[in-house]
Coordinates of C-alpha atoms and ligand atoms in Angstrom, one line a residue:
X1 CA 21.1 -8.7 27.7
X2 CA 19.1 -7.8 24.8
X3 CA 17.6 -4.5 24.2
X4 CA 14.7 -3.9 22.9
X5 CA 14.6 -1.0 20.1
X6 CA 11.3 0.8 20.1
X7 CA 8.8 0.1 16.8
X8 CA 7.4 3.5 16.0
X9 CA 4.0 4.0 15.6
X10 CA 3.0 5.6 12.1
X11 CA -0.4 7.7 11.3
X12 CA -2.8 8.3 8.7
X13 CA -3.0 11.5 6.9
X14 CA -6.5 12.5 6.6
X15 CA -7.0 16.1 6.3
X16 CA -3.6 17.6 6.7
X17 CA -3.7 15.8 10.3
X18 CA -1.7 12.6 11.3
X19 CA -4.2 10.8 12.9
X20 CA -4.7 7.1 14.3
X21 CA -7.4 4.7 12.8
X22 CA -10.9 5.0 14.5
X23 CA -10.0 0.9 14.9
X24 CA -7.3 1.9 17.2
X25 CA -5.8 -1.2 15.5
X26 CA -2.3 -1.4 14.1
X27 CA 0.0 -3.8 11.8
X28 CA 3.4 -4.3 11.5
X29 CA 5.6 -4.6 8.5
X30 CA 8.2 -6.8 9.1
X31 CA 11.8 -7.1 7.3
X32 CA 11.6 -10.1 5.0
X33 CA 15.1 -10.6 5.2
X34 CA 14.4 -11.3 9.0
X35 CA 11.0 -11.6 10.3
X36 CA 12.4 -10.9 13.6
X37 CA 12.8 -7.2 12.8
X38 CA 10.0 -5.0 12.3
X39 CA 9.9 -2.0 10.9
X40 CA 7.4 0.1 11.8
X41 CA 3.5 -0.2 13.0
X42 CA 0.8 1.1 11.1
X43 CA -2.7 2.1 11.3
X44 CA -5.4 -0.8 10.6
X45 CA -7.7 1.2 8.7
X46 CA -11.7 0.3 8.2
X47 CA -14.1 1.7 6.1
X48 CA -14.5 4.8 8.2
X49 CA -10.8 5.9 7.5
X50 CA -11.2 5.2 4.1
X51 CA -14.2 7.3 3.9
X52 CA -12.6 10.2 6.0
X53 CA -10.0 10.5 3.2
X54 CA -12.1 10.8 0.6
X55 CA -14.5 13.2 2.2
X56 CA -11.0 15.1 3.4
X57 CA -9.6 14.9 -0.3
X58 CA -13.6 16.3 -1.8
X59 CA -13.5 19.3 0.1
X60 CA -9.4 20.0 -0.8
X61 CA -10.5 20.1 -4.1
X62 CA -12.2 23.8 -5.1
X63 CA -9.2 25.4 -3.5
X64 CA -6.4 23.0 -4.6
X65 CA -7.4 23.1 -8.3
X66 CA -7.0 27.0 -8.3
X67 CA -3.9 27.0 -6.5
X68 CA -1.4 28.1 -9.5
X69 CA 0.1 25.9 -11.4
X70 CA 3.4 27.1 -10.9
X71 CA 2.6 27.0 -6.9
X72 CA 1.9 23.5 -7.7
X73 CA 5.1 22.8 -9.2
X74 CA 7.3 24.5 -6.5
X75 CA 5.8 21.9 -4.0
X76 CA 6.9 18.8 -6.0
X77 CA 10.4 20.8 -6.4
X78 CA 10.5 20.6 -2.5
X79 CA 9.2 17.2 -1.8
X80 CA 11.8 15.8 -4.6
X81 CA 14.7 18.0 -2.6
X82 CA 13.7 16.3 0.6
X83 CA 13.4 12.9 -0.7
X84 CA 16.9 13.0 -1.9
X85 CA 17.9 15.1 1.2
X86 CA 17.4 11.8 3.5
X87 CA 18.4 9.5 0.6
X88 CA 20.4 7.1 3.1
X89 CA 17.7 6.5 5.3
X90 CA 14.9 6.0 2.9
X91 CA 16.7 3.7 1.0
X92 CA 17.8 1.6 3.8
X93 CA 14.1 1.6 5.1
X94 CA 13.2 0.4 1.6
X95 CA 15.3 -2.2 1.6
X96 CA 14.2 -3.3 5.3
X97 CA 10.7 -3.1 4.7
X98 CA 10.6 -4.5 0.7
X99 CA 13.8 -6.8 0.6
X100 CA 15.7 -5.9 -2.5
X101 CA 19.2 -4.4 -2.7
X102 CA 20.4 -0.8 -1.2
X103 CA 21.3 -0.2 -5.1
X104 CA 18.4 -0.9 -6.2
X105 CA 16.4 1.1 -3.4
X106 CA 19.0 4.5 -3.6
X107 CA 18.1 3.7 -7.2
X108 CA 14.4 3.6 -6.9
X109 CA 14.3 7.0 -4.3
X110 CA 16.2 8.9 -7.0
X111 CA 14.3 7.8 -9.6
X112 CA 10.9 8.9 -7.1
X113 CA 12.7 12.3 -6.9
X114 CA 12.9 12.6 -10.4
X115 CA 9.6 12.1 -11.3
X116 CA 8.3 14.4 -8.9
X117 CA 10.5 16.8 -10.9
X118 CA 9.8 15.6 -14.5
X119 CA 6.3 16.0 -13.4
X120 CA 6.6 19.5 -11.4
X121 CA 8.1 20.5 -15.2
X122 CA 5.4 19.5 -17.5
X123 CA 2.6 19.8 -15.5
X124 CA 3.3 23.7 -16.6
X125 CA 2.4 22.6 -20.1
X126 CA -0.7 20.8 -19.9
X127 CA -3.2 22.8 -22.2
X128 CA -5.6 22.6 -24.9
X129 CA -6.0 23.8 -28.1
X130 CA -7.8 26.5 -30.2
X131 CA -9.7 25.0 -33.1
X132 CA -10.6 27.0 -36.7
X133 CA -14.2 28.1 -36.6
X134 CA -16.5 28.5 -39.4
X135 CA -18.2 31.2 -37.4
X136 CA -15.8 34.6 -36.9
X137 CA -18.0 35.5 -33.9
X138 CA -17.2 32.3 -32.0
X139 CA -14.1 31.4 -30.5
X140 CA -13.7 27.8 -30.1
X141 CA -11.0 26.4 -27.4
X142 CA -10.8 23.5 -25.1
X143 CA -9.1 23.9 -22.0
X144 CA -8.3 20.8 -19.5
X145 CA -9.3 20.2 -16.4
X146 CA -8.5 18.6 -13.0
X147 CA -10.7 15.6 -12.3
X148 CA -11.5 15.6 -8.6
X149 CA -10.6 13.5 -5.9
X150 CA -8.1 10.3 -7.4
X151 CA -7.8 7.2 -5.4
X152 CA -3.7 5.8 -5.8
X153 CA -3.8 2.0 -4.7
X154 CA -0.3 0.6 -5.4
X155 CA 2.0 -3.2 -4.9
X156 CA 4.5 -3.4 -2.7
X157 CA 7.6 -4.0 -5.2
X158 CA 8.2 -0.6 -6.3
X159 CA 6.6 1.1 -3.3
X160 CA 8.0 4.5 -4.0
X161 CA 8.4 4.4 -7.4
X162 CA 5.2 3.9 -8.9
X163 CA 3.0 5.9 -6.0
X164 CA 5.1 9.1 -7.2
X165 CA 4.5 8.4 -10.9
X166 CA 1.0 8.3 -9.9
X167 CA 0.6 10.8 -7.4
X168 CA 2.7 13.7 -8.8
X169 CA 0.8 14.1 -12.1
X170 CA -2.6 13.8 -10.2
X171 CA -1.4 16.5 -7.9
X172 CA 0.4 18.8 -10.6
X173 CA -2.5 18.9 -12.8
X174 CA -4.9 20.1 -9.7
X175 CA -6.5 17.1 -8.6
X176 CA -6.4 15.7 -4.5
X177 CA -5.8 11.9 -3.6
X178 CA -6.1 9.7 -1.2
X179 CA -3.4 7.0 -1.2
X180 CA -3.8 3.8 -0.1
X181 CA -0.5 1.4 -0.5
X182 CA 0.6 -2.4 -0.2
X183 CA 0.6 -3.4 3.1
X184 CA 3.9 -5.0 3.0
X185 CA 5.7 -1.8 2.4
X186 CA 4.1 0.8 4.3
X187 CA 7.0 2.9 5.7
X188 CA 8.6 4.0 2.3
X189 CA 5.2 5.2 1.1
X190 CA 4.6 6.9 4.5
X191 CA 8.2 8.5 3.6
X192 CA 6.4 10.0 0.4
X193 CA 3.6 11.4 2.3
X194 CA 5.8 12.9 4.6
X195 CA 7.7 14.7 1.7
X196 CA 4.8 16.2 -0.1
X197 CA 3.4 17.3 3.5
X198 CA 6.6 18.8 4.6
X199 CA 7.2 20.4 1.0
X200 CA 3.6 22.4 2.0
X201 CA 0.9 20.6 0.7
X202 CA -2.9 22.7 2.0
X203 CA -4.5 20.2 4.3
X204 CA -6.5 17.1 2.0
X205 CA -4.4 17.9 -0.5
X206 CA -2.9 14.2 -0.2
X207 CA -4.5 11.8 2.4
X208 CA -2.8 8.8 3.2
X209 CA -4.5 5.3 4.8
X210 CA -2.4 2.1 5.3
X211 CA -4.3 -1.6 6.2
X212 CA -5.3 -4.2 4.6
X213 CA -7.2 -4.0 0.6
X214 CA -10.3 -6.0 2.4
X215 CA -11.2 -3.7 4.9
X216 CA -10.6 0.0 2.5
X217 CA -10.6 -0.9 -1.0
X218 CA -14.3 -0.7 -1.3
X219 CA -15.0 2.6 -0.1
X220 CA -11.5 4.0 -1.9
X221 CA -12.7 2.8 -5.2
X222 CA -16.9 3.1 -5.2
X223 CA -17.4 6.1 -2.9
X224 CA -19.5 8.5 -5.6
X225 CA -16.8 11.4 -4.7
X226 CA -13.9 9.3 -5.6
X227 CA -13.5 10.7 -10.0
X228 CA -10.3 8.5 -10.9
X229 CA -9.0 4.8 -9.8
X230 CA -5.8 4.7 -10.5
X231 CA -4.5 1.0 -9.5
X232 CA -1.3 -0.9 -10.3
X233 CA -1.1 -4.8 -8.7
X234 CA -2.1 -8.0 -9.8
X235 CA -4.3 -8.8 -11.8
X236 CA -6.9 -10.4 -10.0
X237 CA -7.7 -7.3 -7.8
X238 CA -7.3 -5.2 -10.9
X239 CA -10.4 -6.8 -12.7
X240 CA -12.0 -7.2 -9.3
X241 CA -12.1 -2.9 -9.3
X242 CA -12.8 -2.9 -12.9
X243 CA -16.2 -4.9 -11.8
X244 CA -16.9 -2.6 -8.7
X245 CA -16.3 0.9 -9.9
X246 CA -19.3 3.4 -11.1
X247 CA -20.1 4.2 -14.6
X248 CA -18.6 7.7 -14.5
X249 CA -15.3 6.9 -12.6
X250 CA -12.2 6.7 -14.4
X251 CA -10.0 3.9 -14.6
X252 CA -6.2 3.0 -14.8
X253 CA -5.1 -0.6 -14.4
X254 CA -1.1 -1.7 -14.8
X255 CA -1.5 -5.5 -14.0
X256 CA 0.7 -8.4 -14.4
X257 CA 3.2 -9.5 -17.3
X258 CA 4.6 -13.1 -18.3
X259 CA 7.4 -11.3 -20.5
X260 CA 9.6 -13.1 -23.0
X261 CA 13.1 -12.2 -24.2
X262 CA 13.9 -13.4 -27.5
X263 CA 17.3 -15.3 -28.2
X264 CA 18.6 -15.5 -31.9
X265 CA 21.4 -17.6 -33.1
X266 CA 23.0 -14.6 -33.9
X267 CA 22.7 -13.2 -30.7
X268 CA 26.1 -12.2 -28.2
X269 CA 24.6 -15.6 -25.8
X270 CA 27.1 -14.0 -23.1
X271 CA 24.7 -10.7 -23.0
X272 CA 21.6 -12.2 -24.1
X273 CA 22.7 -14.5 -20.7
X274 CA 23.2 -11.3 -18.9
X275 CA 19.7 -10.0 -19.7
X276 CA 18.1 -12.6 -18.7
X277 CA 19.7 -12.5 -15.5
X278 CA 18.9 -9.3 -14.8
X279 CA 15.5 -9.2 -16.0
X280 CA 14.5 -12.6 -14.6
X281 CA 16.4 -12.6 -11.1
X282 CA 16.9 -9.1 -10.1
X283 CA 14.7 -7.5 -8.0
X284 CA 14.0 -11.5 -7.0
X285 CA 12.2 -12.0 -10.0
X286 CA 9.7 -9.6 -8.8
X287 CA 9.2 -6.8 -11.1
X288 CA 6.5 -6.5 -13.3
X289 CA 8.3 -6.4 -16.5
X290 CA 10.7 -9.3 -15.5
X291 CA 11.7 -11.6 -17.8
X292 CA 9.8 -14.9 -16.5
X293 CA 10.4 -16.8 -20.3
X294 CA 13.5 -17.1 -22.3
X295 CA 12.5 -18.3 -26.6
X296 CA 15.4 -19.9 -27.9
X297 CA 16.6 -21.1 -31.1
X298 CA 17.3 -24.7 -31.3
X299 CA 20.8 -24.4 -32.5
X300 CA 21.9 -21.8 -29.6
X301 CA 19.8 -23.4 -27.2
X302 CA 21.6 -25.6 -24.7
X303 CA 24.2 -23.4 -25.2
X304 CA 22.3 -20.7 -23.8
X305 CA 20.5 -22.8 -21.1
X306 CA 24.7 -23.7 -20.0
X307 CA 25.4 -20.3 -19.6
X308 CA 22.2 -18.9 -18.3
X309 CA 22.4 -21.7 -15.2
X310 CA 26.0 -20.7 -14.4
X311 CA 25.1 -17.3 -13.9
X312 CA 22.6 -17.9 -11.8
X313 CA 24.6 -20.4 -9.7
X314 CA 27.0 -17.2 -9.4
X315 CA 24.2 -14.9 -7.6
X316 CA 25.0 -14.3 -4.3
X317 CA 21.9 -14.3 -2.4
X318 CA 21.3 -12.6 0.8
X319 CA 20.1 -9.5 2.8
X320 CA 19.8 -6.6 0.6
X321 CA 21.5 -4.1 3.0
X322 CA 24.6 -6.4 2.9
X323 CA 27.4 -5.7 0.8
X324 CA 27.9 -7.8 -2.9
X325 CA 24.6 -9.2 -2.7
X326 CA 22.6 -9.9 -6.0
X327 CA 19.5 -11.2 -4.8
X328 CA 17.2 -10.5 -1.5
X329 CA 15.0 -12.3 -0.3
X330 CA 11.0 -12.8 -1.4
X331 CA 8.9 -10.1 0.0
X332 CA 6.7 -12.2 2.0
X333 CA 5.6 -15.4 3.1
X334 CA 2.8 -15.6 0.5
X335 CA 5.1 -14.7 -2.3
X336 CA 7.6 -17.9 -0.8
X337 CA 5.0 -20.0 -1.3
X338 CA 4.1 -19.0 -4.6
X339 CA 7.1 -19.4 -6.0
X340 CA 7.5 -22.9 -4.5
X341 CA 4.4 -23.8 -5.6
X342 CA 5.2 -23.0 -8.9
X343 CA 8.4 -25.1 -8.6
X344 CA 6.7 -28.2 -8.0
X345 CA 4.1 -27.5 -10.2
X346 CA 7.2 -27.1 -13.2
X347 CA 8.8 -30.6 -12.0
X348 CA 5.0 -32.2 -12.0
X349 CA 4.9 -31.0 -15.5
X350 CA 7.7 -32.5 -16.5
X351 CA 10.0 -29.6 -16.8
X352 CA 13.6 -29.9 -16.3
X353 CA 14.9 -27.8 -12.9
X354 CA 18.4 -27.3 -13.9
X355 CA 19.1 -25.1 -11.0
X356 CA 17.7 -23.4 -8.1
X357 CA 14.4 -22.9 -7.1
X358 CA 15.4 -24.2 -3.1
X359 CA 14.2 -22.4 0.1
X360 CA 17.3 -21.6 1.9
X361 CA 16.6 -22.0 5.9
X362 CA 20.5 -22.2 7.8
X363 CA 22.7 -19.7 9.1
X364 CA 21.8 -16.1 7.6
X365 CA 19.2 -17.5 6.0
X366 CA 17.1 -18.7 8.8
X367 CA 14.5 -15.9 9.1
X368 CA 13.9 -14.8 6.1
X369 CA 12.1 -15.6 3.2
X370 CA 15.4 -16.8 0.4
X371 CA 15.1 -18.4 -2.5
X372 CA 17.7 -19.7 -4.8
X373 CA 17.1 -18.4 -8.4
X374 CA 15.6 -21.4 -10.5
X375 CA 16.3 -22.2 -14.3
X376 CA 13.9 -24.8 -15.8
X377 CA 14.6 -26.1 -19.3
X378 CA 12.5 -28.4 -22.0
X379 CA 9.7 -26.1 -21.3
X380 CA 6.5 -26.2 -23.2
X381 CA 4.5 -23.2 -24.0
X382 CA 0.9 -24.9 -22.7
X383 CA 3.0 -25.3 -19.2
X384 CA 1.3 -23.5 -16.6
X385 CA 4.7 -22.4 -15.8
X386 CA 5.0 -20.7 -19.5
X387 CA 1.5 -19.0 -18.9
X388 CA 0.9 -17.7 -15.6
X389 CA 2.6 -15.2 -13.4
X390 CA 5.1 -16.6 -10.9
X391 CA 6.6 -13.1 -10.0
X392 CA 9.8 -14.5 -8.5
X393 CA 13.2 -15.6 -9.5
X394 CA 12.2 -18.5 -11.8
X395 CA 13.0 -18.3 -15.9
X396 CA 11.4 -20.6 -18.1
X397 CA 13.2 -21.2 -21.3
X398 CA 11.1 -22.9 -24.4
X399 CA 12.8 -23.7 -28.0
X400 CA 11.8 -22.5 -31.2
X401 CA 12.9 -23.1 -34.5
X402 CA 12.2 -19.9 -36.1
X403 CA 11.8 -16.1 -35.6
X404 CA 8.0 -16.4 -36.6
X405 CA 7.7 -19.7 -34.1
X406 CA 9.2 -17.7 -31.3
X407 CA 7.2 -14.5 -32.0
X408 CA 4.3 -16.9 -31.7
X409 CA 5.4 -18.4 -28.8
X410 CA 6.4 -14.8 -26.9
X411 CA 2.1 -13.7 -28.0
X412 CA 0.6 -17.2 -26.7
X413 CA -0.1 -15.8 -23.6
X414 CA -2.5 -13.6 -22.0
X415 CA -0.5 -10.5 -20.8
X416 CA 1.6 -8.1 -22.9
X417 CA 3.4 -6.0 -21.2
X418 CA 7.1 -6.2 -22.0
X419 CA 9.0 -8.1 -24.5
X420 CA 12.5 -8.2 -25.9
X421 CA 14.6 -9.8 -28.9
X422 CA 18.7 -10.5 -28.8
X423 CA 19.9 -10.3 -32.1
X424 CA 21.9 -8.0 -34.7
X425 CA 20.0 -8.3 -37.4
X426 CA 18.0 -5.7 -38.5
X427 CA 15.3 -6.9 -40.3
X428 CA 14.4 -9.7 -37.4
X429 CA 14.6 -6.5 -34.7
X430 CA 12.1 -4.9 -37.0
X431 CA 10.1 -8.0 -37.9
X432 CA 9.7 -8.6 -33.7
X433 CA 8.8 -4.7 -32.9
X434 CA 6.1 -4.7 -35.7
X435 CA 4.5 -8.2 -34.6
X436 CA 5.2 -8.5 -30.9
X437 CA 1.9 -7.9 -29.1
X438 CA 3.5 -6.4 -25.4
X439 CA 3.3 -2.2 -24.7
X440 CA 6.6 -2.1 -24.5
X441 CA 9.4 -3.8 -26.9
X442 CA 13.1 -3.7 -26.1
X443 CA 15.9 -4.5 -28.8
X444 CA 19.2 -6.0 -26.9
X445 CA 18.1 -4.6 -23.9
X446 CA 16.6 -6.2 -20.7
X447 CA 12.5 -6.3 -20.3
X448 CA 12.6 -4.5 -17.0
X449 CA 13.4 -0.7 -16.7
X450 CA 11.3 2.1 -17.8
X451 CA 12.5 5.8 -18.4
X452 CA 10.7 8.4 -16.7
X453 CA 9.9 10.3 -19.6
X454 CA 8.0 7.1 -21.9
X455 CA 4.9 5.9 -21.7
X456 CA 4.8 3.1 -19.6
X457 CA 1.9 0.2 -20.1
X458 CA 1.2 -3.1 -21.7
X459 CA -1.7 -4.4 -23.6
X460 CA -4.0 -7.5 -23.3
X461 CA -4.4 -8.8 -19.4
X462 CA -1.6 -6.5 -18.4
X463 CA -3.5 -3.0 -18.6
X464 CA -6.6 -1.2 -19.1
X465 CA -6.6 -0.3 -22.7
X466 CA -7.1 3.4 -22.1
X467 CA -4.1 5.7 -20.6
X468 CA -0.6 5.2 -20.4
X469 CA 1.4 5.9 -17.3
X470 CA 4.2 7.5 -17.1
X471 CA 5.9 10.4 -19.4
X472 CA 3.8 12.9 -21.2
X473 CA 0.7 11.1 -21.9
X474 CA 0.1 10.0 -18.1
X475 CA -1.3 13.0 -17.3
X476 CA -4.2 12.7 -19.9
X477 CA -5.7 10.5 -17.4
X478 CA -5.5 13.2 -14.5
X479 CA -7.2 15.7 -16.6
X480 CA -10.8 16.4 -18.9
X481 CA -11.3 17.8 -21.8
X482 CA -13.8 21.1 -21.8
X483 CA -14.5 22.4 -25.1
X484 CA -15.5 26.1 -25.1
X485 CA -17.5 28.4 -27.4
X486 CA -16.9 31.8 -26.8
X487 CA -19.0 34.3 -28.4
X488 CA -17.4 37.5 -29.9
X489 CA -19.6 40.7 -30.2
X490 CA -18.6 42.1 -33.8
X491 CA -16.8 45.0 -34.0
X492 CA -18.8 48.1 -34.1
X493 CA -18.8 51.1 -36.1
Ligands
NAP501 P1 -1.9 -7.0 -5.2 O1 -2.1 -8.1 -4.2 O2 -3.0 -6.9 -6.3 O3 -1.9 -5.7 -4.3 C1 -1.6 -4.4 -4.9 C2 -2.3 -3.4 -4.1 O4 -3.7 -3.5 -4.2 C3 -2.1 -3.4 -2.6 O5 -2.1 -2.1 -2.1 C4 -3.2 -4.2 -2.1 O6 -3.5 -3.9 -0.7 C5 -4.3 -3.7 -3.0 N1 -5.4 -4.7 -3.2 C6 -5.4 -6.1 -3.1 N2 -6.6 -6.6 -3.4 C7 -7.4 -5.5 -3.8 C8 -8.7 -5.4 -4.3 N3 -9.5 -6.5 -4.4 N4 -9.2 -4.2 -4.5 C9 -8.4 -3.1 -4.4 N5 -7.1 -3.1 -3.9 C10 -6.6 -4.3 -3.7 O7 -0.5 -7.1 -5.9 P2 0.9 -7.2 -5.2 O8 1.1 -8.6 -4.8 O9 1.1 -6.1 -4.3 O10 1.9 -6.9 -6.5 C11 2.2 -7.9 -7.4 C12 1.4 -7.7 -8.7 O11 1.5 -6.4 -9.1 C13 2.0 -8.6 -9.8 O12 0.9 -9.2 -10.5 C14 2.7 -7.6 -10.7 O13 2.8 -8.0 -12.0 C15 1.8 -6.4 -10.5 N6 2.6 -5.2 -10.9 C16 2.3 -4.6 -12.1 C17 3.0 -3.4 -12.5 C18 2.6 -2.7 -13.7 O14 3.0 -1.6 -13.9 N7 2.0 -3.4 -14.7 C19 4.0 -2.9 -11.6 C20 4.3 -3.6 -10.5 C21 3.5 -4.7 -10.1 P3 -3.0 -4.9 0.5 O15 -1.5 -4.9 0.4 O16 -3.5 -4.3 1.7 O17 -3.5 -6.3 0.1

C-alpha cells in the first residue's frame, strides 16, 4: 500500500492577507533530486495579482516609512530569530525544493539570518550630511529617503539568500516590496515571507506573488507605482527589464558570470585543484560566481588538468539530503539540458572531455536530474564553451604562457563578475587585482562566496553599473538623496 502524503497548498501575501490567485491556478515545485516528490503547490499568479501587490505595497508606504527606525530594526531581529528557530526544516525544504546539499542550505538559512541582522544594525546609521554654507543664515543638510514601493525578482539558486539581502535593506531603510521569486524554489522564499510576517510586519509591508516571470513580470516592473527594480537572474531577462522599465524607475541588475581562476607555476596545484573544485562543482556548478574557466600555465598545465580530473572523479554525487554527498543534482530539467547541450557543443568544438559531463539515469539516480561533473581540456578562449554561461558543473581549462596572456584571457569575455589568481607571489597578486576587469577579485581563494558585510557586484554584462549589493553601500540603492536649505532667522537684539 502506498500512502499518499498531502502537498500543501501555499498563498500569496497581498496586503497582510494570504490569499489565493484570482486564477485559482496553482503550480507545483518538484524535488529535482526526484521529480516524483513535490513539495509544495503554489499560486499561479496573472497580472491582476501582480497588480494587487503593488497597489497593496503603494498604500503601505506613508505609514511604513514613518514607522521608527529602530521599530524597523526590531522586526528584522525577530524574523532572523525565527528563521534560525526552524533552521532544520527550512534547510531540508531548501534542499528538497533547490537540490544542493543540507550544508550548503543550513549554510545559506544562517547566512539569510544574518543579513537580516547586519541589516536591522546599519539600517540605524543611514544618514546624510551637513555641508559648510557660505550663507550663516542657511543651514544646508541632506537627509535620505525611502524610495517607495521596490519590486524583489530573484533566481532560484540562492533562493533565500539573495531575496534577504535584497529585501532587508529595502524594508530597514522604510521602503514596502512586493517579492516575486524563481518559480523553481518557491517554498524557501515563502519561508521568508512567513518570517518577516510573523516577526510583525503592518499589512503591505511585504507582499509576496509566486508564478511564472511571463504572466507578472510586466506589471511588477512597469506599473508607474513600482520606484525600484531590483532583479538578480540571467542575463537575458535582466536586459529584457532594463528595456521595459520607466524613465524614473530605479534599477539594480546582478546577472551572469563566466569567472576565471588563475593558476601560476608557482601555485600549491593541490589547492589551486581544490578551488577549482569548489568553485566550479559545488553548488553543481550553479552559483553565479562559480568558477566555469581554469588559465593555466603551460608548464603546470597537464599537471593541473591530472589532478583537477581526479578530484572530480572523487565527488560523490547524489541527493543533497543524503549523507557525504558533494554534488546534487541540476535544479531542473531546463538546466539538464543546458548543460548537456553545452557538452556536445565542447566535443563539436573540438575540446577534450577528460571526465564527466554524463546524465546519470539508474538506481538512485533515476528521477532526478544528475550530472557527473565534467572537465574539458585543450580549450580555446573563442570556444563558445570559454565564453558563455553554462551554469553547471562543467570547468573549462585554457593554457597560457604568461601572467599578462592569462590576464587577457580571464578579460576576453563579456561578464566580470568574479575572478581569482593562485599564486605566492606578490607582485603577480598585485599585477592581477590592478588589471583584472571582474567586481570582485580573490587572491588564493575560491571565486564563489561573498561576506555579508562587502559589496557584492561585477562589472561589464554581469551588473548594472550603478549600486552594489550587499554590505554598506547596498542600501544607497534603497534610499534618495534630499538636500535641504534651512533658513535661520538672525539672532535679535
Ligand atoms: P532567470 O531565468 O533570469 O530567472 C530569475 C528570476 O527572474 C526568476 O524569478 C524568473 O521567474 C524571473 N524572470 C525570468 N524572466 C524574466 C523577465 N523577462 N522579466 C522579469 N523577470 C523574469 O534566471 P535563473 O535561471 O533563475 O538563474 C540563473 C541565472 O541567474 C544565471 O545567469 C546566474 O548567473 C544568475 N545569477 C546571478 C547572480 C548575481 O548576483 N550576479 C546570482 C545568482 C544567479 P520564473 O522563475 O517564474 O521564470
Amino acid at each position: 500500500m502506498t500512502v499518499e502524503t498531502a502537498v500543501r497548498t501555499y498563498m500569496n501575501l497581498i496586503n497582510g492577507e494570504w490569499v489565493s490567485s484570482i486564477s485559482w491556478l496553482t503550480f507545483d515545485s518538484v524535488n529535482p533530486a526526484d521529480t516524483s516528490d513535490v513539495v509544495g503547490r503554489f499560486q499561479a499568479s496573472v497580472a491582476e495579482d501582480a497588480v494587487a501587490a503593488v497597489e497593496a505595497a503603494d498604500a503601505a508606504f506613508a505609514g511604513w516609512k514613518s514607522v521608527a527606525p529602530s521599530r524597523r530594526a526590531e522586526i528584522l531581529y525577530k524574523a532572523a530569530e525565527l528563521l534560525e528557530a526552524n533552521l532544520e526544516r527550512n534547510a531540508a525544504e531548501l534542499t528538497r525544493e533547490e537540490g544542493k546539499t543540507l550544508a550548503s542550505s543550513r549554510m545559506e538559512v544562517k547566512r539569510s539570518a544574518q543579513t537580516l541582522r547586519y541589516y536591522a544594525s546599519e539600517g540605524l546609521n543611514v544618514a546624510g550630511e551637513t555641508l559648510p554654507s557660505d550663507d550663516p543664515t542657511t543651514f544646508v543638510y541632506t537627509k535620505k529617503e525611502p524610495l517607495g514601493v521596490v519590486t524583489v525578482i530573484t533566481p532560484w539558486n540562492f533562493p533565500i539568500s539573495i531575496p534577504a539581502r535584497k529585501i532587508a535593506p529595502a524594508l530597514v531603510t522604510g521602503n514596502t516590496v512586493v517579492f516575486k521569486p524563481a518559480s523553481d524554489t518557491p517554498l524557501i522564499a515563502f519561508r521568508l515571507v512567513e518570517a518577516l510576517h510573523e516577526a510583525g510586519l503592518p499589512a503591505g509591508v511585504l507582499n509576496f506573488v509566486t508564478g511564472s516571470a511571463s504572466k507578472t513580470a510586466a506589471p511588477l516592473t512597469t506599473h508607474p507605482a513600482v520606484k525600484a527594480v531590483t532583479f538578480t537572474g540571467s542575463t537575458g531577462a535582466g536586459e529584457s527589464i532594463h528595456r521595459s522599465v520607466r524613465l524614473s524607475t530605479r534599477v539594480q541588475l546582478e546577472l551572469g558570470g563566466k569567472n576565471p581562476l588563475v593558476v601560476l607555476e608557482d601555485a600549491d596545484l593541490d589547492h589551486a585543484a581544490e578551488l577549482a573544485v569548489k568553485g566550479g562543482f559545488e553548488l553543481t556548478g550553479q552559483a553565479c560566481t562559480g568558477t566555469s574557466r581554469v588559465i593555466v600555465m603551460d608548464a603546470v598545465y597537464d599537471a593541473f588538468v591530472g589532478k583537477l580530473a581526479a578530484k572530480a572523479k572523487a565527488l560523490r554525487i547524489g541527493s543533497g539530503l543524503a549523507a557525504g554527498v558533494d554534488v546534487g543534482p541540476l535544479a531542473n530539467a531546463s538546466q539538464l539540458d543546458n548543460v548537456l547541450s553545452y557538452v556536445a557543443i565542447g566535443l563539436e568544438e573540438g575540446a577534450e572531455l577528460v571526465c564527466g559531463g554524463e546524465r546519470l539515469t539508474e538506481g538512485e539516480y533515476a528521477s532526478g536530474y544528475y550530472v557527473t561533473p565534467a572537465v574539458f581540456a585543450g580549450v580555446t578562449p573563442d570556444m563558445r564553451i570559454a565564453q558563455e554561461e553554462i551554469f553547471g558543473p562543467v570547468i573549462a581549462v585554457l593554457r597560457a604562457g604568461s601572467l599578462q596572456e592569462a590576464v587577457r584571457i580571464a578579460n576576453g569575455v563579456e561578464y566580470g563578475l568574479s575572478a581569482s589568481i593562485c599564486t605566492s607571489d606578490d607582485t603577480k597578486m598585485r599585477y592581477f587585482v590592478d588589471h583584472s576587469e571582474s567586481g570582485m577579485v580573490k587572491i588564493n581563494r575560491p571565486t564563489t562566496g561573498n561576506a555579508v558585510n562587502a559589496p557584492f557586484g561585477g562589472v561589464k554584462m554581469s551588473s548594472t553599473a550603478t549600486y552594489r549589493e550587499s554590505g554598506r553601500g547596498a542600501l544607497e540603492f534603497y534610499t534618495r538623496v534630499k538636500t535641504v536649505y534651512h533658513g535661520i532667522a538672525p539672532l535679535k537684539g
